[in-house]
């Protein structure tokens, strides 16, 4: 069958792809600069020649020259062509090197690099249709996930999200029993333990290396009202919890209904379950924007394979939307679901009996 090709449309799409190629390589360059400490070395230094930067970092001047060309063209670093010097503005420093600041995007970038790192397994999984366990992702993915989510939790969890729930903050201040399920490296558990010293937090995750890392972090922070246990969301030990939470993990679970049911059964009758999930509309059409583009991509190679690798294998996906999440929670026996808060990337649901 003859087909009409409109060259203007080809050129437009090719131009977009060239931009995407440049962007994907810029992320890789940003990752190199992060891992080699180049952004950090430039932060607050003012204009530097390539030789200055090589002397400060101990890196090869030839490599730095090429790297600076790429990141300057990307706008990640500022190039002064008249003096042949490079610098970073405070805004560039916030995005690329100020660790722990909500604006720092290196965790996001690290999570992307982790997907390229294991591209062969991703292709194999995609073609086979089989699951791929969370534990099969690269170490860079676990660290990138924690590094990406932690600044958002630090900025919002105890100042916005918990206060947005009915009566929960007072309980946590007075002293409550908290379960953080699918806690990963434990950043959310540690933040709650620090903010509510009268409460006790238990972080559960079925990925043992993540639990070991969470224990290390709590020990480093010198906090003793938090502990971590290797356990699955469907049958972690303990009961009579006042508050249960899941941060960006329900959609990774094979049996989210079973997990939510276990939460309901181990919560006190007047307890609250806070579910933090990626922000998404209820239909794919509502998610046709960069955040949707990003989450659907991670969902293709990380979240959905992680779910399909477990019993039930529901594969909710990282853009499930409040309607499908409410369906899961209702099937688990919860009576009320309310959108309590949201950020540009997350929705926070308050779930009660
Ligand atoms: C995207 S990570 C989020 C980790 C952490 N909550 C955070 O926000 O940084 C998803 C986590 O869910 C955990 N997970 C997935 N399925 C699980 C299950 N059935 N039981 C317990 N943990 C599970 C994984 O091991 C992983 O640590």
Coordinates of C-alpha atoms and ligand atoms in Angstrom, one line a residue:
X1 CA 0.0 0.0 0.0
X2 CA 1.4 3.4 -1.0
X3 CA 2.0 5.7 2.0
X4 CA 2.4 9.5 2.1
X5 CA 5.4 10.8 3.9
X6 CA 5.4 14.4 4.9
X7 CA 9.0 15.6 5.1
X8 CA 8.2 18.5 7.4
X9 CA 6.9 16.0 10.0
X10 CA 10.0 13.7 9.5
X11 CA 12.2 16.7 10.1
X12 CA 10.3 17.9 13.1
X13 CA 10.5 14.4 14.7
X14 CA 14.1 13.9 13.8
X15 CA 14.9 17.3 15.4
X16 CA 13.2 16.2 18.6
X17 CA 15.1 12.9 18.6
X18 CA 18.4 14.8 18.2
X19 CA 17.4 16.9 21.2
X20 CA 16.6 13.7 23.1
X21 CA 20.0 12.1 22.2
X22 CA 21.7 15.2 23.4
X23 CA 19.7 15.1 26.6
X24 CA 20.4 11.5 27.3
X25 CA 24.2 12.0 26.9
X26 CA 24.0 15.2 29.0
X27 CA 22.6 13.1 31.8
X28 CA 25.5 10.7 31.5
X29 CA 27.9 13.6 31.5
X30 CA 26.2 15.0 34.6
X31 CA 26.6 11.5 36.3
X32 CA 30.3 11.5 35.4
X33 CA 30.7 15.0 36.9
X34 CA 28.9 13.9 40.0
X35 CA 30.8 10.7 40.5
X36 CA 34.2 12.4 39.9
X37 CA 33.4 15.4 42.1
X38 CA 33.7 18.0 39.3
X39 CA 30.5 19.9 40.1
X40 CA 31.5 19.9 43.7
X41 CA 35.0 21.2 42.9
X42 CA 33.4 24.1 40.9
X43 CA 30.8 25.1 43.4
X44 CA 31.6 28.5 44.8
X45 CA 35.0 28.8 43.0
X46 CA 34.0 31.3 40.3
X47 CA 35.6 31.2 36.8
X48 CA 38.2 28.4 36.4
X49 CA 40.3 27.4 33.4
X50 CA 40.5 23.8 32.4
X51 CA 44.0 23.7 34.0
X52 CA 42.7 25.2 37.3
X53 CA 40.0 22.5 37.4
X54 CA 42.4 19.7 36.5
X55 CA 44.7 20.9 39.3
X56 CA 41.9 21.1 41.8
X57 CA 40.3 17.7 41.0
X58 CA 43.5 15.8 39.9
X59 CA 41.6 14.7 36.7
X60 CA 43.0 14.4 33.2
X61 CA 42.9 17.9 31.5
X62 CA 42.1 16.3 28.1
X63 CA 39.0 14.5 29.5
X64 CA 37.9 17.6 31.4
X65 CA 38.2 19.7 28.3
X66 CA 35.8 17.4 26.4
X67 CA 33.5 17.0 29.4
X68 CA 33.3 20.8 29.9
X69 CA 32.5 21.3 26.2
X70 CA 29.5 18.9 26.5
X71 CA 28.1 20.2 29.8
X72 CA 28.6 23.8 28.8
X73 CA 26.7 23.2 25.5
X74 CA 23.9 21.6 27.7
X75 CA 23.7 24.6 29.9
X76 CA 24.7 22.6 33.0
X77 CA 27.9 24.7 33.3
X78 CA 28.5 28.3 32.2
X79 CA 31.3 28.9 29.6
X80 CA 32.9 32.3 29.3
X81 CA 34.3 32.2 25.7
X82 CA 36.2 35.5 26.0
X83 CA 38.3 34.3 28.9
X84 CA 38.0 30.5 28.1
X85 CA 36.9 29.8 31.7
X86 CA 34.1 27.8 33.2
X87 CA 31.9 28.3 36.3
X88 CA 28.7 27.1 37.8
X89 CA 26.0 29.5 39.0
X90 CA 24.3 28.9 42.4
X91 CA 21.3 27.5 40.5
X92 CA 23.4 25.0 38.5
X93 CA 25.1 24.0 41.8
X94 CA 21.7 23.4 43.4
X95 CA 20.6 21.0 40.6
X96 CA 23.9 19.2 40.1
X97 CA 25.8 19.1 43.4
X98 CA 24.1 20.3 46.5
X99 CA 23.3 16.9 47.9
X100 CA 20.2 16.7 50.1
X101 CA 18.6 19.9 48.7
X102 CA 15.1 19.2 47.2
X103 CA 16.3 20.7 43.9
X104 CA 19.3 18.3 43.5
X105 CA 18.6 16.0 40.6
X106 CA 21.6 13.7 40.8
X107 CA 19.5 10.8 42.2
X108 CA 17.1 11.1 39.3
X109 CA 20.1 11.0 36.9
X110 CA 21.6 8.0 38.7
X111 CA 18.4 6.1 38.4
X112 CA 18.4 6.7 34.6
X113 CA 22.0 5.6 34.3
X114 CA 21.2 2.4 36.2
X115 CA 18.7 1.5 33.5
X116 CA 21.3 1.8 30.7
X117 CA 23.7 -0.2 32.9
X118 CA 21.5 -3.3 32.7
X119 CA 20.1 -2.8 29.3
X120 CA 20.6 -6.4 28.2
X121 CA 18.5 -7.7 31.0
X122 CA 15.8 -5.1 30.3
X123 CA 15.6 -6.2 26.7
X124 CA 15.5 -9.9 27.7
X125 CA 12.7 -9.2 30.2
X126 CA 10.7 -7.1 27.8
X127 CA 10.8 -9.7 25.1
X128 CA 10.1 -12.6 27.4
X129 CA 7.1 -11.0 29.2
X130 CA 8.4 -12.6 32.4
X131 CA 9.0 -10.8 35.7
X132 CA 12.4 -9.4 36.8
X133 CA 12.9 -9.3 40.6
X134 CA 13.7 -6.0 42.3
X135 CA 16.9 -7.7 43.5
X136 CA 18.1 -8.2 39.9
X137 CA 18.4 -4.4 39.3
X138 CA 21.9 -2.9 39.6
X139 CA 23.2 -1.4 42.8
X140 CA 23.2 1.9 41.1
X141 CA 19.3 1.6 40.8
X142 CA 18.9 1.1 44.6
X143 CA 21.1 4.0 45.4
X144 CA 19.6 6.2 42.7
X145 CA 16.1 5.4 43.9
X146 CA 16.9 6.4 47.5
X147 CA 18.9 9.5 46.3
X148 CA 16.0 10.5 44.0
X149 CA 13.2 10.2 46.5
X150 CA 14.9 11.2 49.8
X151 CA 15.0 15.0 49.1
X152 CA 11.3 15.0 48.4
X153 CA 10.6 13.2 51.6
X154 CA 12.9 15.5 53.5
X155 CA 11.1 18.5 52.1
X156 CA 7.5 17.3 52.6
X157 CA 7.0 14.2 54.8
X158 CA 6.9 15.8 58.3
X159 CA 6.2 19.4 57.3
X160 CA 3.3 18.8 54.8
X161 CA 2.2 15.2 54.3
X162 CA 1.8 14.0 57.9
X163 CA 0.2 17.3 59.0
X164 CA -2.3 16.9 56.1
X165 CA -3.7 13.7 57.7
X166 CA -6.5 13.8 60.3
X167 CA -5.1 13.6 63.8
X168 CA -1.9 11.6 62.9
X169 CA 0.7 14.3 63.7
X170 CA -0.5 14.6 67.3
X171 CA -0.4 10.8 67.8
X172 CA 3.2 10.6 66.4
X173 CA 4.3 13.5 68.6
X174 CA 2.8 11.8 71.7
X175 CA 4.3 8.4 70.8
X176 CA 3.0 5.9 68.3
X177 CA 3.9 2.7 66.6
X178 CA 4.7 3.2 62.9
X179 CA 5.3 0.6 60.1
X180 CA 7.1 1.8 56.9
X181 CA 6.5 -1.0 54.4
X182 CA 8.8 -1.4 51.3
X183 CA 11.1 1.0 53.1
X184 CA 14.1 0.4 50.8
X185 CA 17.2 2.2 52.2
X186 CA 15.0 3.6 55.0
X187 CA 15.2 7.3 54.4
X188 CA 11.5 7.8 55.2
X189 CA 11.7 5.7 58.3
X190 CA 14.7 7.6 59.6
X191 CA 13.1 11.0 58.9
X192 CA 10.0 10.0 60.9
X193 CA 12.1 8.5 63.8
X194 CA 14.0 11.8 64.0
X195 CA 10.9 14.0 63.8
X196 CA 8.9 12.0 66.4
X197 CA 11.3 10.8 69.1
X198 CA 8.5 9.4 71.2
X199 CA 7.4 7.1 68.4
X200 CA 8.9 3.8 67.3
X201 CA 9.3 3.1 63.6
X202 CA 9.8 -0.3 62.0
X203 CA 10.9 -0.4 58.4
X204 CA 10.1 -3.6 56.4
X205 CA 11.4 -4.6 53.0
X206 CA 11.9 -8.0 51.4
X207 CA 15.2 -6.9 49.9
X208 CA 17.9 -7.8 52.4
X209 CA 20.7 -5.6 51.0
X210 CA 18.4 -2.6 51.3
X211 CA 17.6 -3.5 54.9
X212 CA 21.3 -3.8 55.7
X213 CA 21.9 -0.3 54.2
X214 CA 19.0 1.1 56.1
X215 CA 20.4 -0.3 59.4
X216 CA 23.8 1.3 58.5
X217 CA 22.2 4.7 57.9
X218 CA 20.2 4.6 61.2
X219 CA 23.4 3.6 63.1
X220 CA 25.3 6.4 61.4
X221 CA 22.6 8.9 62.4
X222 CA 22.7 7.5 66.0
X223 CA 18.9 7.0 66.1
X224 CA 17.6 4.2 68.3
X225 CA 13.8 4.5 67.9
X226 CA 13.9 3.0 64.4
X227 CA 14.6 -0.7 63.4
X228 CA 14.5 -2.6 60.2
X229 CA 13.4 -6.1 59.3
X230 CA 13.5 -8.2 56.2
X231 CA 9.9 -9.1 55.6
X232 CA 7.4 -9.0 52.8
X233 CA 4.5 -6.6 52.7
X234 CA 1.9 -9.4 52.8
X235 CA 3.1 -10.9 56.1
X236 CA 5.5 -8.7 58.1
X237 CA 5.3 -9.3 61.8
X238 CA 3.7 -7.2 64.5
X239 CA 0.3 -5.7 65.1
X240 CA -1.5 -2.7 66.7
X241 CA 0.3 -0.2 64.5
X242 CA -1.1 3.4 64.8
X243 CA 0.3 4.5 61.5
X244 CA 1.4 2.5 58.4
X245 CA 2.9 4.0 55.3
X246 CA 4.2 2.9 51.9
X247 CA 6.4 5.3 49.9
X248 CA 6.6 4.7 46.2
X249 CA 6.5 0.9 46.5
X250 CA 2.8 -0.4 46.4
X251 CA 2.8 -0.5 42.6
X252 CA 6.1 -2.5 42.7
X253 CA 4.4 -5.2 44.7
X254 CA 3.0 -8.4 43.1
X255 CA 0.0 -8.5 45.4
X256 CA -0.9 -4.9 46.4
X257 CA -4.3 -6.1 47.6
X258 CA -2.7 -8.7 49.9
X259 CA -0.3 -6.1 51.2
X260 CA -3.0 -3.5 51.9
X261 CA -5.1 -6.2 53.5
X262 CA -2.2 -7.1 55.8
X263 CA -1.8 -3.4 56.7
X264 CA -5.5 -3.2 57.5
X265 CA -5.3 -6.3 59.7
X266 CA -2.2 -5.1 61.6
X267 CA -3.4 -1.5 62.1
X268 CA -5.4 -0.4 65.2
X269 CA -9.1 0.2 64.4
X270 CA -8.5 4.0 64.5
X271 CA -5.1 3.7 62.7
X272 CA -4.2 5.5 59.4
X273 CA -2.5 4.2 56.3
X274 CA -0.6 6.8 54.3
X275 CA 0.1 5.8 50.7
X276 CA 2.6 7.8 48.7
X277 CA 2.5 7.0 45.0
X278 CA 3.7 8.7 41.8
X279 CA 1.3 11.4 40.7
X280 CA -0.8 10.3 37.8
X281 CA -4.2 10.8 36.3
X282 CA -6.6 7.9 35.9
X283 CA -6.3 7.6 32.2
X284 CA -3.2 7.3 30.0
X285 CA -4.4 10.4 28.1
X286 CA -4.0 12.4 31.3
X287 CA -0.4 11.3 31.7
X288 CA 1.0 12.5 28.3
X289 CA 3.6 14.9 29.8
X290 CA 7.3 14.6 30.9
X291 CA 6.4 13.2 34.4
X292 CA 4.2 10.5 32.7
X293 CA 6.9 9.9 30.1
X294 CA 9.5 9.3 32.9
X295 CA 7.4 7.1 35.2
X296 CA 6.0 4.9 32.4
X297 CA 9.7 4.4 31.4
X298 CA 10.8 3.3 34.8
X299 CA 7.6 1.3 35.1
X300 CA 8.5 -0.6 31.9
X301 CA 12.0 -1.7 33.1
X302 CA 11.8 -1.6 36.9
X303 CA 8.3 -1.5 38.6
X304 CA 6.2 -3.7 36.4
X305 CA 8.9 -6.4 36.1
X306 CA 9.3 -6.3 39.9
X307 CA 5.6 -6.9 40.3
X308 CA 5.4 -9.6 37.7
X309 CA 8.2 -11.5 39.4
X310 CA 6.1 -11.9 42.6
X311 CA 3.0 -14.0 43.5
X312 CA -0.2 -12.7 41.9
X313 CA 1.9 -10.3 39.7
X314 CA -0.8 -7.6 39.3
X315 CA 1.6 -5.2 37.6
X316 CA -0.2 -2.0 38.6
X317 CA 2.4 0.2 37.0
X318 CA 3.9 3.4 38.2
X319 CA 1.1 5.5 36.7
X320 CA -1.8 3.6 38.3
X321 CA -3.8 6.8 39.3
X322 CA -6.1 7.3 42.3
X323 CA -9.0 5.3 40.9
X324 CA -7.1 2.1 40.4
X325 CA -5.3 2.6 43.7
X326 CA -8.7 3.1 45.4
X327 CA -10.0 -0.1 43.9
X328 CA -7.0 -2.0 45.4
X329 CA -7.5 -0.4 48.8
X330 CA -11.3 -1.1 48.8
X331 CA -10.7 -4.8 47.8
X332 CA -8.3 -4.9 50.8
X333 CA -11.2 -3.9 53.1
X334 CA -10.5 -0.2 53.7
X335 CA -13.5 2.1 53.7
X336 CA -12.2 5.7 53.1
X337 CA -9.6 7.0 50.7
X338 CA -8.8 10.7 50.5
X339 CA -6.2 12.7 48.5
X340 CA -4.5 14.5 51.4
X341 CA -1.6 16.2 49.6
X342 CA 0.4 16.1 46.5
X343 CA 3.7 17.4 44.9
X344 CA 4.6 17.7 41.2
X345 CA 5.7 14.0 41.4
X346 CA 3.7 12.4 44.2
X347 CA 0.2 11.9 45.5
X348 CA -0.5 11.3 49.1
X349 CA -3.5 9.2 50.0
X350 CA -5.0 9.0 53.5
X351 CA -6.7 5.6 54.0
X352 CA -8.8 4.7 57.0
X353 CA -11.2 1.9 58.0
Ligands
LIG1 C1 10.9 2.0 44.4 S1 11.5 1.3 45.8 C2 11.0 2.4 47.1 C3 11.8 2.3 48.3 C4 11.5 3.3 49.4 N1 10.2 3.2 49.9 C5 11.8 4.7 48.9 O1 10.8 5.5 48.8 O2 12.9 5.1 48.7 C6 10.4 -0.1 46.1 C7 10.7 -0.9 47.3 O3 9.6 -1.9 47.5 C8 10.2 -3.1 47.9 N2 9.2 -4.2 47.7 C9 8.7 -4.5 46.5 N3 7.8 -5.5 46.7 C10 7.8 -5.8 48.0 C11 7.1 -6.7 48.8 N4 6.2 -7.6 48.3 N5 7.3 -6.7 50.1 C12 8.2 -5.9 50.7 N6 8.9 -5.0 50.0 C13 8.7 -4.9 48.6 C14 11.5 -3.2 47.1 O4 12.4 -4.1 47.7 C15 12.0 -1.8 47.1 O5 12.8 -1.5 48.2

